Coordinates of C-alpha atoms and ligand atoms in Angstrom, one line a residue:
M1 CA -0.3 0.0 0.3
L2 CA 1.2 3.3 -1.2
R3 CA 2.1 5.4 2.4
I4 CA 2.1 9.2 3.1
G5 CA 2.8 11.2 5.8
I6 CA 2.0 14.3 6.7
I7 CA 4.5 16.6 8.0
G8 CA 4.5 20.0 9.1
K9 CA 5.1 23.0 12.5
T10 CA 2.9 22.3 15.4
N11 CA -0.4 23.2 15.2
T12 CA -1.0 23.3 11.5
G13 CA -3.5 20.9 11.3
K14 CA -1.9 17.4 10.4
T15 CA -3.9 15.6 12.9
T16 CA -6.9 17.5 12.1
F17 CA -6.0 16.0 8.5
F18 CA -5.7 12.4 9.5
N19 CA -9.1 12.5 11.1
A20 CA -10.5 13.5 8.3
V21 CA -9.2 11.1 6.2
T22 CA -8.6 8.2 8.4
M23 CA -12.1 9.0 10.3
L24 CA -9.9 8.1 13.1
N25 CA -9.4 9.8 16.8
A26 CA -5.8 10.8 17.3
E27 CA -5.8 13.5 20.2
I28 CA -6.3 16.9 18.2
S29 CA -6.4 20.8 20.3
N30 CA -4.9 24.5 19.7
Y31 CA -2.1 23.6 22.6
P32 CA 1.6 22.8 20.0
F33 CA 2.9 19.2 20.3
T34 CA -0.5 17.6 21.2
T35 CA 0.4 15.0 19.2
K36 CA 3.3 13.5 20.1
T37 CA 4.1 9.6 18.6
P38 CA 3.2 9.0 14.7
N39 CA -0.6 8.1 13.9
I40 CA -0.8 5.5 11.4
G41 CA -4.2 4.6 9.4
V42 CA -5.7 3.8 6.8
G43 CA -7.3 7.0 4.2
Y44 CA -8.8 6.5 0.6
V45 CA -8.1 7.5 -2.9
K46 CA -10.9 8.8 -5.1
T47 CA -10.7 7.8 -8.6
P48 CA -13.3 8.0 -11.1
C49 CA -14.0 4.1 -11.8
V50 CA -14.0 2.6 -15.3
C51 CA -17.3 0.7 -14.3
R52 CA -18.9 3.4 -15.9
E53 CA -17.3 4.0 -18.6
L54 CA -17.2 0.4 -19.5
G55 CA -21.4 0.4 -18.1
V56 CA -21.2 -2.5 -15.9
K57 CA -21.9 -2.3 -12.3
D58 CA -18.9 -3.1 -9.8
N59 CA -18.2 -5.4 -6.6
P60 CA -14.8 -4.2 -4.9
K61 CA -13.2 -6.0 -2.7
N62 CA -9.9 -4.5 -2.3
S63 CA -11.9 -0.9 -2.5
A64 CA -14.7 1.2 -2.6
C65 CA -17.0 2.5 -5.2
I66 CA -19.3 5.2 -4.5
N67 CA -21.4 7.4 -7.3
G68 CA -19.3 5.8 -10.0
W69 CA -16.2 6.9 -8.3
R70 CA -13.5 4.2 -7.1
F71 CA -11.6 4.9 -3.3
I72 CA -8.5 2.5 -3.4
P73 CA -7.0 2.4 0.0
V74 CA -3.2 3.6 1.0
E75 CA -1.1 3.9 4.1
I76 CA -1.2 7.3 6.1
V77 CA 1.0 8.9 8.5
D78 CA 0.1 11.8 10.9
L79 CA 3.7 13.1 12.0
P80 CA 4.3 15.2 15.7
G81 CA 5.3 18.8 15.1
L82 CA 8.6 19.4 14.5
I83 CA 11.2 21.2 16.3
K84 CA 14.9 23.3 15.2
G85 CA 17.7 21.0 16.1
A86 CA 15.3 17.8 14.9
W87 CA 17.2 16.3 12.6
A88 CA 19.7 16.2 15.0
G89 CA 17.8 14.3 17.8
A90 CA 15.3 17.3 19.1
G91 CA 12.2 16.3 20.8
L92 CA 13.0 12.4 19.2
G93 CA 12.6 14.2 15.4
N94 CA 15.3 12.5 14.0
Q95 CA 13.1 9.4 14.3
F96 CA 10.3 11.6 13.4
L97 CA 11.6 12.4 10.4
S98 CA 13.5 8.2 9.6
V99 CA 9.5 8.0 9.6
A100 CA 8.8 10.5 7.2
A101 CA 11.6 9.6 5.0
Q102 CA 9.6 6.4 4.8
S103 CA 7.4 7.5 3.2
D104 CA 6.0 7.9 -0.4
V105 CA 5.1 10.6 -0.9
L106 CA 4.7 14.2 1.8
L107 CA 2.3 16.6 2.6
H108 CA 3.6 19.4 3.9
V109 CA 0.7 20.8 6.5
V110 CA 1.2 24.7 7.0
D111 CA -1.1 27.2 8.4
A112 CA -2.1 29.3 5.8
S113 CA -4.2 31.6 8.4
G114 CA -1.0 32.8 9.8
S115 CA -2.6 32.1 13.3
I116 CA 0.6 30.3 14.6
N117 CA 3.3 32.1 15.2
A118 CA 7.0 31.1 14.9
K119 CA 6.6 28.7 18.6
G120 CA 3.3 27.7 16.8
E121 CA 1.9 28.7 19.7
I122 CA -1.9 30.2 18.3
C123 CA -1.6 33.8 17.5
E124 CA -4.1 36.1 16.3
P125 CA -4.8 35.4 12.3
G126 CA -2.0 37.2 9.7
M127 CA 0.6 37.3 12.3
G128 CA 2.6 34.5 11.6
S129 CA 4.7 32.9 8.2
P130 CA 3.4 30.1 6.4
L131 CA 7.0 30.2 3.7
A132 CA 8.5 30.9 7.1
D133 CA 7.5 27.6 8.8
Y134 CA 7.6 25.7 5.7
Y135 CA 11.1 26.8 5.2
D136 CA 12.5 25.4 8.9
I137 CA 10.7 22.7 9.1
E138 CA 12.2 21.6 5.2
E139 CA 15.5 22.9 6.5
E140 CA 15.5 19.6 9.3
L141 CA 14.7 17.3 6.5
I142 CA 17.0 17.8 4.8
R143 CA 19.7 18.2 7.2
W144 CA 18.4 14.7 8.2
Y145 CA 19.1 13.4 4.7
M146 CA 22.9 15.4 5.3
K147 CA 23.7 13.9 8.5
N148 CA 22.1 10.5 7.2
L149 CA 24.3 10.4 4.7
I150 CA 27.5 11.2 6.2
D151 CA 26.5 8.5 8.8
N152 CA 26.7 6.5 6.0
A153 CA 29.2 7.5 4.4
E154 CA 31.9 4.8 5.4
Q155 CA 29.6 2.1 4.8
V156 CA 29.4 4.0 0.7
R157 CA 32.8 3.8 0.7
R158 CA 33.8 0.1 1.6
L159 CA 30.3 -1.4 -0.8
M160 CA 32.3 0.1 -3.5
Q161 CA 35.9 -1.0 -2.5
G162 CA 35.0 -4.8 -0.7
R163 CA 32.4 -4.9 -3.7
G164 CA 33.3 -2.8 -6.2
L165 CA 30.2 -1.0 -7.0
E166 CA 29.5 2.5 -8.5
L167 CA 28.9 5.8 -6.5
S168 CA 24.9 5.8 -8.2
K169 CA 24.6 1.8 -6.7
A170 CA 26.6 2.3 -3.0
L171 CA 24.2 5.1 -2.9
T172 CA 21.0 3.8 -3.4
E173 CA 21.9 0.6 -1.7
V174 CA 22.7 2.1 1.9
L175 CA 19.2 5.1 1.0
A176 CA 17.0 1.8 -0.3
G177 CA 15.5 1.8 3.1
I178 CA 14.0 5.5 2.5
K179 CA 12.5 4.7 -0.2
V180 CA 15.9 5.6 -2.7
K181 CA 16.1 4.5 -6.8
E182 CA 18.8 4.8 -8.3
W183 CA 17.5 7.1 -11.3
H184 CA 16.2 9.3 -7.4
V185 CA 20.2 9.1 -6.5
K186 CA 21.4 9.6 -10.9
E187 CA 19.2 12.0 -11.1
A188 CA 19.6 13.7 -8.0
L189 CA 24.4 13.6 -8.4
N190 CA 23.7 15.4 -11.7
R191 CA 21.3 18.0 -10.4
A192 CA 24.2 18.3 -8.4
K193 CA 26.4 18.6 -10.0
L194 CA 28.8 15.1 -8.8
T195 CA 28.6 12.8 -11.8
G196 CA 32.2 11.8 -12.2
I197 CA 33.7 14.0 -8.8
P198 CA 34.6 11.3 -6.5
F199 CA 33.4 10.6 -3.7
E200 CA 35.8 10.5 -1.6
D201 CA 36.4 14.6 -2.8
W202 CA 33.1 15.9 -1.5
D203 CA 33.0 17.7 1.1
D204 CA 29.9 19.3 3.1
E205 CA 29.0 21.7 0.2
D206 CA 28.4 18.8 -2.0
F207 CA 27.1 16.4 1.0
K208 CA 24.2 19.4 1.1
A209 CA 23.8 20.4 -3.0
F210 CA 23.5 16.3 -2.5
A211 CA 21.0 15.6 0.5
T212 CA 19.0 17.9 -1.1
E213 CA 18.3 17.0 -4.5
I214 CA 17.9 13.6 -3.0
R215 CA 15.5 14.7 -0.5
Y216 CA 12.7 16.2 -3.7
I217 CA 14.1 13.8 -6.4
S218 CA 13.0 11.0 -3.8
K219 CA 10.6 12.5 -2.2
P220 CA 8.0 14.7 -3.4
T221 CA 5.7 17.0 -1.6
L222 CA 2.7 18.6 -2.1
I223 CA 1.9 22.0 0.5
V224 CA -1.5 21.4 1.7
A225 CA -2.7 25.6 2.5
N226 CA -4.4 24.6 5.6
K227 CA -7.2 27.1 7.7
M228 CA -8.3 28.4 4.3
D229 CA -11.8 29.2 6.3
L230 CA -10.0 31.7 8.4
P231 CA -9.9 35.9 7.5
V232 CA -6.1 36.3 6.1
A233 CA -5.5 32.7 4.2
E234 CA -6.0 33.7 1.1
K235 CA -3.3 36.4 0.1
N236 CA -0.9 33.7 2.1
F237 CA -2.1 31.0 -0.3
L238 CA -1.7 33.2 -3.1
G239 CA 1.7 33.5 -1.9
L240 CA 2.4 30.3 -1.7
Q241 CA 1.5 29.3 -4.7
E242 CA 3.5 32.6 -6.0
T243 CA 6.6 31.0 -4.8
F244 CA 5.8 26.9 -5.1
G245 CA 4.0 26.9 -8.2
E246 CA 0.6 26.9 -8.3
R247 CA 0.5 22.1 -9.0
F248 CA 2.7 22.8 -5.6
V249 CA -0.1 23.8 -3.3
V250 CA -3.3 23.1 -3.0
P251 CA -6.2 25.4 -0.9
C252 CA -7.3 23.0 2.1
S253 CA -9.9 23.3 5.6
A254 CA -9.3 20.0 7.3
D255 CA -11.4 20.9 10.2
V256 CA -14.1 21.0 8.1
E257 CA -14.4 18.0 6.6
L258 CA -13.7 16.3 9.3
M259 CA -17.0 18.1 10.7
L260 CA -18.8 17.2 7.8
R261 CA -17.6 13.3 7.1
R262 CA -18.6 13.5 10.9
A263 CA -22.6 14.4 10.3
E264 CA -22.2 12.1 7.5
K265 CA -21.5 9.9 9.9
A266 CA -23.8 10.9 11.6
G267 CA -27.1 10.2 9.5
A268 CA -27.0 14.1 9.2
I269 CA -26.5 15.4 5.8
S270 CA -25.4 13.5 2.0
Y271 CA -21.6 14.4 1.5
V272 CA -19.5 12.4 -0.6
P273 CA -16.0 13.4 0.5
G274 CA -14.5 16.0 -2.2
E275 CA -17.5 17.0 -3.3
E276 CA -18.4 20.5 -4.3
G277 CA -21.9 20.7 -2.4
F278 CA -23.5 18.7 0.5
K279 CA -27.1 18.6 1.4
V280 CA -28.2 18.7 4.8
K281 CA -31.0 15.2 5.7
D282 CA -33.7 17.4 7.3
E283 CA -33.0 21.6 8.1
S284 CA -35.8 21.0 10.8
K285 CA -33.5 19.4 13.1
L286 CA -31.1 21.5 13.2
T287 CA -29.7 23.6 15.9
P288 CA -28.8 27.1 16.0
K289 CA -25.6 26.0 16.3
Q290 CA -25.4 23.4 13.8
K291 CA -27.0 25.6 11.4
W292 CA -24.6 28.5 12.0
A293 CA -22.3 25.6 11.7
I294 CA -23.2 25.3 8.4
N295 CA -23.5 28.8 6.7
Y296 CA -19.7 28.7 8.1
V297 CA -19.0 25.6 5.7
Q298 CA -21.4 26.8 2.8
S299 CA -20.0 30.3 2.7
R300 CA -15.7 29.4 3.9
V301 CA -15.3 27.0 2.1
F302 CA -17.0 25.4 -0.4
D303 CA -18.9 29.1 -1.8
K304 CA -14.9 30.4 -2.0
W305 CA -12.9 27.2 -2.9
L306 CA -15.4 24.8 -3.7
R307 CA -14.5 21.6 -2.2
T308 CA -12.6 20.6 1.4
G309 CA -9.3 20.4 -0.8
V310 CA -9.1 17.1 1.6
D311 CA -9.7 14.6 -1.4
Q312 CA -7.9 16.7 -3.7
A313 CA -4.9 17.0 -1.5
L314 CA -4.5 12.6 -1.3
A315 CA -5.3 12.6 -5.1
I316 CA -2.8 15.5 -6.8
A317 CA 0.1 13.8 -3.7
V318 CA -0.8 10.2 -5.5
F319 CA -2.0 10.9 -10.1
K320 CA 0.3 14.4 -10.2
L321 CA 3.1 14.4 -8.3
L322 CA 3.7 10.0 -8.0
M323 CA 2.1 10.0 -11.4
M324 CA 0.0 6.3 -10.4
N325 CA -1.8 4.6 -13.0
V326 CA -4.8 3.2 -11.3
V327 CA -5.2 -0.5 -13.0
Y328 CA -8.0 -3.1 -12.8
P329 CA -6.9 -7.0 -13.4
V330 CA -9.5 -9.3 -14.1
E331 CA -9.5 -12.5 -14.9
D332 CA -13.1 -13.0 -17.1
A333 CA -11.6 -9.9 -20.1
K334 CA -15.5 -10.3 -21.4
R335 CA -16.6 -10.0 -18.2
Y336 CA -14.3 -8.0 -16.2
S337 CA -13.8 -10.5 -12.7
D338 CA -12.4 -12.3 -11.1
K339 CA -12.9 -16.0 -10.8
R340 CA -15.6 -15.9 -8.6
G341 CA -17.6 -13.4 -10.7
N342 CA -17.0 -10.4 -8.4
V343 CA -16.7 -7.5 -11.5
L344 CA -13.9 -4.7 -10.9
P345 CA -13.2 -6.5 -7.9
D346 CA -9.6 -4.7 -6.9
A347 CA -8.0 -1.9 -7.5
F348 CA -4.3 -1.3 -8.0
M349 CA -1.8 1.6 -7.9
L350 CA 1.0 2.0 -10.3
P351 CA 3.7 4.2 -11.1
R352 CA 3.4 5.8 -14.7
A353 CA 6.7 7.2 -15.9
P354 CA 8.9 6.5 -13.1
H355 CA 11.5 9.0 -15.0
R356 CA 9.8 11.5 -15.3
L357 CA 10.0 14.6 -12.3
T358 CA 7.8 17.2 -11.1
L359 CA 9.9 19.7 -8.8
P360 CA 8.3 22.6 -7.1
G361 CA 9.0 25.6 -8.4
R362 CA 11.9 26.9 -6.3
Y363 CA 13.1 25.5 -3.5
T364 CA 16.0 26.9 -2.2
Q365 CA 16.2 29.3 1.3
S366 CA 18.6 31.0 3.3
W367 CA 21.0 28.1 4.2
L368 CA 20.0 26.0 1.7
K369 CA 21.4 28.8 -0.9
G370 CA 24.0 27.7 -2.7
S371 CA 23.1 24.9 -3.6
S372 CA 21.9 23.5 -6.9
T373 CA 18.4 24.7 -8.3
P374 CA 15.8 22.9 -10.2
Ligands
GTP401 N1 -10.1 27.4 11.5 C1 -9.6 26.1 11.5 N2 -8.2 25.6 12.5 C2 -7.9 24.1 12.6 C3 -8.1 24.1 11.2 N3 -7.3 22.0 10.6 C4 -7.0 22.8 11.8 N4 -7.7 23.5 12.9 C5 -6.4 23.6 14.7 O1 -5.8 23.7 14.9 C6 -5.7 24.0 15.8 C7 -4.3 22.6 15.2 O2 -4.9 20.7 14.9 P1 -3.7 19.8 15.3 O3 -4.3 19.2 13.9 O4 -3.6 19.4 16.2 O5 -2.5 20.6 14.6 P2 -1.5 19.3 14.4 O6 -0.9 20.3 13.5 O7 -1.8 18.0 14.3 O8 -0.3 19.6 16.1 P3 0.4 19.2 16.3 O9 0.3 17.5 17.1 O10 0.6 20.4 18.1 O11 2.2 19.5 15.8 C8 -6.3 22.3 16.3 O12 -7.2 23.4 17.2 C9 -7.6 22.5 15.3 O13 -9.1 22.2 15.6 C10 -8.8 24.0 10.2 O14 -9.1 23.5 8.9 N5 -10.2 25.8 10.1
MG402 MG1 -0.9 16.1 16.1

C-alpha cells in the first residue's frame, strides 16, 4: 500500500487532516505538540471508476465504489510537529524524520491563515508566516538527509571498495530504506553537478547539494495550505502558489472536512468526500448552532474554494506528484470479473512514468542557498 506522510510545524492541523481522512480519533488541540508519537491509519484516494465507462455494476473487494468514484486505500502517517534541531535528535525529531522518509510522498501542512507564531502557539490570524514555517521544516528534513548520508559515508566507501559497486549503486543500497531508487540517485548526482566527482573528494557543500536534490527527487511533496476558512488565508495561499508553483500548493480546510465526515456518519447530511457540496437531510432538525456551522462551511469553504481540499490533496499527491495509474486486474476479460464473478474486484496503483520529475519551482532558501536549484 502506498504510504503518505503528513509533516509540518506544530498546530498547523496535521492530525485534523489525518482524522478527516482516516475517520480515527487521534487527539487534536490548539496547544503546541499535541501529537507525541506518529499516528498511522488508512485513508482512501478517490479516482473516477471505470465501471461507468464500461457500463457495468461492480463489486469491489480491495476498494470501494461510491457514485462512480473508486476509493483506493492508502496508508496515512501523521507525524508530531518538528522543532528546530529535529534533524540532530531534538524532541525525538530524527526518529520522526526517519518515519517521514519512509513514506512514498509527503504532505507538508502549513497554517495558511498565519494563526500560529514562530513557536507554534495560536496567535492573531495573519501574524504568523506559513512560508517561514515551511522553510524551517524543510531545513530540518534536508539536514536530516545530509546527516544520514555523512553517517553512512563509510559504508558507501566499503560497498565501492569491497564489492566494486559504482557510486550510484552504493548510494542506492545505503538509501534504499528511505525509498531511494537508483534513478533518483543518478538524477540527484547530475543536478548537484557531482557526476564523475570521486566520492572521497566530496566536501560539506557537495553533501548538502546531494542531500537537497535527493530529498526533493525521491520524496515528492505537496504543500497543503490549511485553515483556508479563516481570514487572511487567501493572501498567504496565493503567496505560496507564487513561490512554489500552482500545482504544488492546494487550499484546504481539514477542520471542515472532519466536521462534514462526522455529520455524514451521524446521518445529518449527505456528503461524498471531495464533492463540491453537501445536503442537509432535514433542516427542521438543526439546532441554531448547527445552522451556524452549516452556513460557515458553505460561505467560507464551498462558495469560495468549491471543496475542502482534503481529498484533492491526496489525489494530487498520488496521481500528479507520484504519477500513479490505476489498474483493474481481472481474470475474465469479457465480464471484467475475477474467478468468482466479482466485477472489477480490485484497483491497484502502479507508477506511470517513474523517470519524469515533478519538482516545486523554487525550493532553496536561507542556508540552502548555494546548493543547486532546478
Ligand atoms: N479554522 C481551522 N482550524 C483548524 C483547521 N485544521 C485544524 N485546525 C485547528 O488547529 C489546531 C491544531 O490542530 P491539530 O490537528 O492538533 O494540529 P497538529 O498539526 O496535529 O499539531 P501537533 O500535533 O501539535 O503537531 C486545532 O485547534 C484545530 O481545531 C482548519 O482547517 N481550520
Ligand atoms: Mg498532531
